[in-house]
Amino acid sequence: MKHFTVTSFLVLFLAVTAFQTASAVSPNWNNTEGPRGGSVWALHVAGGGNILAGTLGQGVFFSTDGGENWLQSNLDNVSVYDFAHGSGDTYFAATQNGVYRSDNNGRSWRRMVQGMDETRAQAVLVHETGRVFAATLVGGIYVSDDNGASWTQANAGIPLTFGYALGVLADGTVLAGVTNKIYRSDDGGNQWEPVDADLPQVRANAMAVNGDGTVFVATQDGVYRSADAGQTWQETGSQFADKEVYDLVVASDNKLVAATRGGLYTSTDNGDNWEPDGLAGQPVYSLGYGGGVLAAGANPGVFIRN
């Protein structure tokens, strides 16, 4: 999830010039020149040329040819912050108007908010058990055991309920960024405990887990990692020109990619060191990886690298 702030809005306005020159300064990235729907704050790359792009205020766009052409879905005029893949052709989208579900690879969407008192969803996650998690503003964490048809609030152990980010470990442990803390649940979201003793009191924007089980959290103050399911944390990313990190993704060979206000950075040593990796000086808000394709969402549009 990439949380939107007033400061971020100002950056969006200033980013237009950077976008116009990005192709020149980032030769390894292909500007898809779409979608023409504003800044891209959510991405999902499914492989086979299928890409979902969630925009700020213009809804969901999809491409079936690796970004060469984009079509707008029926979910429009809404801000989209996150995607999660369910089973088969099913996807979920976290939006300002709640959680939406698509059963046809993102071509069309239905609003799924029964049981939600708070519908401003910031992040969504599908657990291996089939349970769907949604992090919402004010309402905290909601869970659904019927593919999004109905929701139940699940904030036991979480006193403040501004939910921003979700992540899951290989053993099924769920992590949630709520207000300015990280919480962990070992029982599918029924009970939560704080696991952020070494973290500053800053908002988590996104989470990623690599093949070794190391958890990385993108925050307003850089990237933090934990090798013990959140019990202890270490700061990484001192090389970032701007410390706010909007999104993280694990690409091939455990390469970690970070989207920041100042472009992209990559690490091949578990976050010990980071190197600039294109789109320098340009805010990048979202990342997606699948089928050997890395996608970056900027303002406006999507950049692709194979």
GROMACS .gro file of C-alpha atoms in nm:
model
  306
    1MET     CA    1   0.000   0.000   0.000
    2LYS     CA    2   0.119   0.348  -0.087
    3HIS     CA    3  -0.034   0.599   0.151
    4PHE     CA    4  -0.131   0.937   0.002
    5THR     CA    5  -0.045   1.260   0.186
    6VAL     CA    6  -0.065   1.633   0.115
    7THR     CA    7   0.312   1.636   0.068
    8SER     CA    8   0.277   1.358  -0.184
    9PHE     CA    9   0.023   1.566  -0.377
   10LEU     CA   10   0.273   1.847  -0.413
   11VAL     CA   11   0.531   1.599  -0.538
   12LEU     CA   12   0.282   1.469  -0.795
   13PHE     CA   13   0.246   1.820  -0.937
   14LEU     CA   14   0.621   1.871  -0.960
   15ALA     CA   15   0.684   1.528  -1.114
   16VAL     CA   16   0.548   1.607  -1.461
   17THR     CA   17   0.877   1.751  -1.586
   18ALA     CA   18   1.066   1.451  -1.451
   19PHE     CA   19   0.829   1.218  -1.632
   20GLN     CA   20   0.891   1.393  -1.963
   21THR     CA   21   1.266   1.332  -1.936
   22ALA     CA   22   1.259   0.991  -1.766
   23SER     CA   23   1.317   0.797  -2.086
   24ALA     CA   24   1.641   0.986  -2.145
   25VAL     CA   25   1.779   0.939  -1.796
   26SER     CA   26   1.661   0.578  -1.756
   27PRO     CA   27   1.757   0.390  -2.071
   28ASN     CA   28   1.696   0.050  -1.909
   29TRP     CA   29   1.328   0.129  -1.856
   30ASN     CA   30   1.060   0.131  -2.122
   31ASN     CA   31   0.798   0.402  -2.086
   32THR     CA   32   0.467   0.239  -2.177
   33GLU     CA   33   0.314   0.584  -2.219
   34GLY     CA   34   0.009   0.470  -2.030
   35PRO     CA   35  -0.227   0.437  -1.872
   36ARG     CA   36  -0.346   0.793  -1.920
   37GLY     CA   37  -0.509   0.801  -1.582
   38GLY     CA   38  -0.275   0.996  -1.358
   39SER     CA   39  -0.029   0.864  -1.106
   40VAL     CA   40  -0.012   0.487  -1.058
   41TRP     CA   41  -0.026   0.386  -0.691
   42ALA     CA   42  -0.087   0.011  -0.729
   43LEU     CA   43   0.054  -0.249  -0.967
   44HIS     CA   44   0.016  -0.621  -1.018
   45VAL     CA   45   0.215  -0.809  -1.284
   46ALA     CA   46   0.067  -1.151  -1.350
   47GLY     CA   47   0.297  -1.264  -1.629
   48GLY     CA   48   0.199  -1.337  -1.985
   49GLY     CA   49   0.172  -0.966  -2.053
   50ASN     CA   50  -0.109  -0.911  -1.802
   51ILE     CA   51  -0.071  -0.603  -1.583
   52LEU     CA   52  -0.313  -0.425  -1.350
   53ALA     CA   53  -0.257  -0.057  -1.271
   54GLY     CA   54  -0.443   0.127  -0.996
   55THR     CA   55  -0.444   0.504  -1.028
   56LEU     CA   56  -0.510   0.800  -0.806
   57GLY     CA   57  -0.865   0.909  -0.883
   58GLN     CA   58  -0.911   0.723  -1.213
   59GLY     CA   59  -0.956   0.363  -1.102
   60VAL     CA   60  -0.814   0.044  -1.253
   61PHE     CA   61  -0.656   0.000  -1.596
   62PHE     CA   62  -0.537  -0.329  -1.743
   63SER     CA   63  -0.302  -0.440  -2.017
   64THR     CA   64  -0.278  -0.782  -2.181
   65ASP     CA   65   0.030  -0.708  -2.393
   66GLY     CA   66   0.294  -0.598  -2.145
   67GLY     CA   67   0.185  -0.237  -2.131
   68GLU     CA   68   0.176  -0.160  -2.502
   69ASN     CA   69  -0.197  -0.093  -2.478
   70TRP     CA   70  -0.415  -0.006  -2.180
   71LEU     CA   71  -0.790  -0.029  -2.123
   72GLN     CA   72  -0.989   0.116  -1.836
   73SER     CA   73  -1.203  -0.122  -1.633
   74ASN     CA   74  -1.550  -0.043  -1.502
   75LEU     CA   75  -1.387   0.063  -1.174
   76ASP     CA   76  -1.317   0.428  -1.249
   77ASN     CA   77  -1.320   0.766  -1.072
   78VAL     CA   78  -1.175   0.615  -0.755
   79SER     CA   79  -0.828   0.599  -0.600
   80VAL     CA   80  -0.675   0.250  -0.589
   81TYR     CA   81  -0.397   0.170  -0.342
   82ASP     CA   82  -0.331  -0.204  -0.356
   83PHE     CA   83  -0.406  -0.532  -0.537
   84ALA     CA   84  -0.407  -0.892  -0.419
   85HIS     CA   85  -0.447  -1.208  -0.623
   86GLY     CA   86  -0.689  -1.470  -0.499
   87SER     CA   87  -0.742  -1.798  -0.682
   88GLY     CA   88  -0.774  -1.837  -1.056
   89ASP     CA   89  -0.894  -1.518  -1.221
   90THR     CA   90  -0.993  -1.350  -0.894
   91TYR     CA   91  -0.832  -1.027  -0.777
   92PHE     CA   92  -0.902  -0.782  -0.496
   93ALA     CA   93  -0.844  -0.407  -0.498
   94ALA     CA   94  -0.813  -0.177  -0.197
   95THR     CA   95  -0.967   0.161  -0.277
   96GLN     CA   96  -1.093   0.477  -0.112
   97ASN     CA   97  -1.445   0.331  -0.141
   98GLY     CA   98  -1.365  -0.008   0.006
   99VAL     CA   99  -1.261  -0.346  -0.130
  100TYR     CA  100  -1.357  -0.450  -0.483
  101ARG     CA  101  -1.335  -0.798  -0.635
  102SER     CA  102  -1.281  -0.903  -0.995
  103ASP     CA  103  -1.344  -1.255  -1.119
  104ASN     CA  104  -1.212  -1.194  -1.470
  105ASN     CA  105  -0.852  -1.080  -1.425
  106GLY     CA  106  -0.940  -0.719  -1.352
  107ARG     CA  107  -1.164  -0.646  -1.649
  108SER     CA  108  -1.466  -0.570  -1.430
  109TRP     CA  109  -1.510  -0.519  -1.055
  110ARG     CA  110  -1.776  -0.544  -0.783
  111ARG     CA  111  -1.777  -0.355  -0.454
  112MET     CA  112  -1.753  -0.594  -0.157
  113VAL     CA  113  -1.807  -0.407   0.172
  114GLN     CA  114  -2.081  -0.592   0.363
  115GLY     CA  115  -1.994  -0.574   0.734
  116MET     CA  116  -1.744  -0.291   0.691
  117ASP     CA  117  -1.820   0.020   0.896
  118GLU     CA  118  -1.507   0.183   0.753
  119THR     CA  119  -1.456   0.137   0.381
  120ARG     CA  120  -1.142   0.341   0.306
  121ALA     CA  121  -0.918   0.043   0.233
  122GLN     CA  122  -0.545   0.099   0.206
  123ALA     CA  123  -0.413  -0.256   0.163
  124VAL     CA  124  -0.546  -0.602   0.085
  125LEU     CA  125  -0.394  -0.950   0.126
  126VAL     CA  126  -0.510  -1.304   0.047
  127HIS     CA  127  -0.384  -1.560   0.299
  128GLU     CA  128  -0.294  -1.918   0.206
  129THR     CA  129  -0.605  -2.029   0.398
  130GLY     CA  130  -0.823  -1.824   0.164
  131ARG     CA  131  -0.897  -1.562   0.429
  132VAL     CA  132  -0.883  -1.211   0.286
  133PHE     CA  133  -0.739  -0.927   0.495
  134ALA     CA  134  -0.809  -0.558   0.443
  135ALA     CA  135  -0.633  -0.271   0.620
  136THR     CA  136  -0.857   0.035   0.645
  137LEU     CA  137  -0.833   0.388   0.775
  138VAL     CA  138  -1.001   0.428   1.115
  139GLY     CA  139  -1.147   0.076   1.101
  140GLY     CA  140  -0.817  -0.109   1.125
  141ILE     CA  141  -0.812  -0.470   1.004
  142TYR     CA  142  -1.106  -0.658   0.854
  143VAL     CA  143  -1.113  -1.023   0.749
  144SER     CA  144  -1.335  -1.220   0.512
  145ASP     CA  145  -1.375  -1.596   0.492
  146ASP     CA  146  -1.615  -1.595   0.196
  147ASN     CA  147  -1.407  -1.437  -0.078
  148GLY     CA  148  -1.498  -1.083   0.022
  149ALA     CA  149  -1.876  -1.131   0.037
  150SER     CA  150  -1.883  -1.030   0.406
  151TRP     CA  151  -1.631  -0.883   0.649
  152THR     CA  152  -1.560  -0.894   1.023
  153GLN     CA  153  -1.344  -0.648   1.213
  154ALA     CA  154  -1.031  -0.815   1.356
  155ASN     CA  155  -0.850  -0.571   1.584
  156ALA     CA  156  -0.795  -0.777   1.899
  157GLY     CA  157  -0.469  -0.645   2.045
  158ILE     CA  158  -0.461  -0.335   1.823
  159PRO     CA  159  -0.560  -0.023   2.022
  160LEU     CA  160  -0.536   0.232   1.739
  161THR     CA  161  -0.687   0.140   1.409
  162PHE     CA  162  -0.540   0.336   1.118
  163GLY     CA  163  -0.437   0.046   0.893
  164TYR     CA  164  -0.191   0.105   0.610
  165ALA     CA  165   0.004  -0.209   0.510
  166LEU     CA  166  -0.012  -0.589   0.518
  167GLY     CA  167   0.238  -0.871   0.470
  168VAL     CA  168   0.252  -1.247   0.517
  169LEU     CA  169   0.539  -1.484   0.596
  170ALA     CA  170   0.591  -1.831   0.453
  171ASP     CA  171   0.454  -1.992   0.770
  172GLY     CA  172   0.130  -1.795   0.745
  173THR     CA  173   0.215  -1.530   1.003
  174VAL     CA  174   0.049  -1.200   0.910
  175LEU     CA  175   0.206  -0.858   0.969
  176ALA     CA  176   0.007  -0.536   0.971
  177GLY     CA  177   0.120  -0.176   0.970
  178VAL     CA  178  -0.134   0.007   1.186
  179THR     CA  179  -0.099   0.374   1.285
  180ASN     CA  180   0.278   0.401   1.351
  181LYS     CA  181   0.339   0.044   1.468
  182ILE     CA  182   0.380  -0.309   1.329
  183TYR     CA  183   0.162  -0.591   1.462
  184ARG     CA  184   0.189  -0.966   1.413
  185SER     CA  185  -0.075  -1.237   1.416
  186ASP     CA  186   0.011  -1.606   1.440
  187ASP     CA  187  -0.350  -1.724   1.428
  188GLY     CA  188  -0.490  -1.580   1.109
  189GLY     CA  189  -0.579  -1.238   1.244
  190ASN     CA  190  -0.776  -1.342   1.551
  191GLN     CA  191  -0.521  -1.189   1.788
  192TRP     CA  192  -0.241  -0.935   1.731
  193GLU     CA  193   0.071  -0.833   1.922
  194PRO     CA  194   0.310  -0.541   1.861
  195VAL     CA  195   0.651  -0.633   1.717
  196ASP     CA  196   0.821  -0.300   1.663
  197ALA     CA  197   1.054  -0.243   1.957
  198ASP     CA  198   1.341  -0.140   1.726
  199LEU     CA  199   1.133   0.066   1.485
  200PRO     CA  200   1.078   0.442   1.492
  201GLN     CA  201   0.722   0.564   1.529
  202VAL     CA  202   0.660   0.608   1.157
  203ARG     CA  203   0.396   0.479   0.918
  204ALA     CA  204   0.457   0.160   0.720
  205ASN     CA  205   0.378   0.211   0.352
  206ALA     CA  206   0.440  -0.143   0.223
  207MET     CA  207   0.592  -0.481   0.311
  208ALA     CA  208   0.784  -0.748   0.120
  209VAL     CA  209   0.924  -1.089   0.218
  210ASN     CA  210   1.215  -1.252   0.034
  211GLY     CA  211   1.290  -1.619  -0.020
  212ASP     CA  212   1.492  -1.639   0.301
  213GLY     CA  213   1.198  -1.519   0.508
  214THR     CA  214   1.343  -1.176   0.577
  215VAL     CA  215   1.073  -0.911   0.611
  216PHE     CA  216   1.128  -0.564   0.467
  217VAL     CA  217   0.908  -0.268   0.557
  218ALA     CA  218   0.895   0.052   0.353
  219THR     CA  219   0.836   0.351   0.580
  220GLN     CA  220   0.844   0.729   0.586
  221ASP     CA  221   1.194   0.690   0.728
  222GLY     CA  222   1.352   0.437   0.492
  223VAL     CA  223   1.353   0.056   0.480
  224TYR     CA  224   1.371  -0.168   0.786
  225ARG     CA  225   1.426  -0.544   0.787
  226SER     CA  226   1.365  -0.830   1.024
  227ALA     CA  227   1.503  -1.183   1.003
  228ASP     CA  228   1.300  -1.312   1.299
  229ALA     CA  229   0.937  -1.248   1.205
  230GLY     CA  230   0.940  -0.895   1.339
  231GLN     CA  231   1.095  -0.951   1.680
  232THR     CA  232   1.394  -0.730   1.597
  233TRP     CA  233   1.452  -0.476   1.319
  234GLN     CA  234   1.748  -0.311   1.148
  235GLU     CA  235   1.753   0.005   0.940
  236THR     CA  236   1.875  -0.016   0.580
  237GLY     CA  237   1.881   0.228   0.291
  238SER     CA  238   2.114   0.501   0.412
  239GLN     CA  239   2.202   0.554   0.044
  240PHE     CA  240   1.854   0.683  -0.044
  241ALA     CA  241   1.845   1.043  -0.160
  242ASP     CA  242   1.497   1.074  -0.007
  243LYS     CA  243   1.417   0.846   0.284
  244GLU     CA  244   1.044   0.802   0.225
  245VAL     CA  245   0.991   0.469   0.050
  246TYR     CA  246   0.651   0.407  -0.107
  247ASP     CA  247   0.677   0.045  -0.215
  248LEU     CA  248   0.901  -0.264  -0.215
  249VAL     CA  249   0.911  -0.577  -0.426
  250VAL     CA  250   1.130  -0.887  -0.436
  251ALA     CA  251   1.234  -0.958  -0.795
  252SER     CA  252   1.449  -1.239  -0.937
  253ASP     CA  253   1.732  -1.391  -0.731
  254ASN     CA  254   1.608  -1.216  -0.415
  255LYS     CA  255   1.686  -0.874  -0.563
  256LEU     CA  256   1.500  -0.611  -0.363
  257VAL     CA  257   1.364  -0.304  -0.541
  258ALA     CA  258   1.251   0.009  -0.358
  259ALA     CA  259   1.033   0.289  -0.496
  260THR     CA  260   1.114   0.629  -0.348
  261ARG     CA  261   1.045   0.995  -0.407
  262GLY     CA  262   1.381   1.015  -0.579
  263GLY     CA  263   1.353   0.717  -0.813
  264LEU     CA  264   1.429   0.347  -0.787
  265TYR     CA  265   1.694   0.165  -0.583
  266THR     CA  266   1.796  -0.201  -0.581
  267SER     CA  267   1.979  -0.420  -0.333
  268THR     CA  268   2.134  -0.760  -0.401
  269ASP     CA  269   2.269  -0.816  -0.048
  270ASN     CA  270   1.957  -0.826   0.165
  271GLY     CA  271   1.939  -0.450   0.200
  272ASP     CA  272   2.294  -0.389   0.325
  273ASN     CA  273   2.367  -0.171   0.023
  274TRP     CA  274   2.143   0.003  -0.229
  275GLU     CA  275   2.221   0.137  -0.574
  276PRO     CA  276   2.019   0.381  -0.788
  277ASP     CA  277   1.832   0.189  -1.057
  278GLY     CA  278   1.664   0.441  -1.282
  279LEU     CA  279   1.396   0.709  -1.293
  280ALA     CA  280   1.631   0.932  -1.093
  281GLY     CA  281   1.472   1.240  -0.943
  282GLN     CA  282   1.122   1.113  -1.013
  283PRO     CA  283   0.875   0.991  -0.752
  284VAL     CA  284   0.787   0.624  -0.805
  285TYR     CA  285   0.481   0.511  -0.610
  286SER     CA  286   0.430   0.143  -0.688
  287LEU     CA  287   0.607  -0.172  -0.804
  288GLY     CA  288   0.502  -0.506  -0.947
  289TYR     CA  289   0.697  -0.814  -1.047
  290GLY     CA  290   0.591  -1.131  -1.225
  291GLY     CA  291   0.703  -1.356  -1.508
  292GLY     CA  292   1.042  -1.189  -1.523
  293VAL     CA  293   0.885  -0.845  -1.575
  294LEU     CA  294   0.940  -0.556  -1.334
  295ALA     CA  295   0.695  -0.265  -1.350
  296ALA     CA  296   0.716   0.075  -1.182
  297GLY     CA  297   0.424   0.314  -1.137
  298ALA     CA  298   0.495   0.685  -1.162
  299ASN     CA  299   0.313   1.008  -1.249
  300PRO     CA  300   0.176   0.946  -1.495
  301GLY     CA  301   0.211   0.598  -1.628
  302VAL     CA  302   0.395   0.269  -1.599
  303PHE     CA  303   0.756   0.186  -1.683
  304ILE     CA  304   0.858  -0.171  -1.771
  305ARG     CA  305   1.185  -0.363  -1.758
  306ASN     CA  306   1.223  -0.727  -1.860
   0.00000   0.00000   0.00000
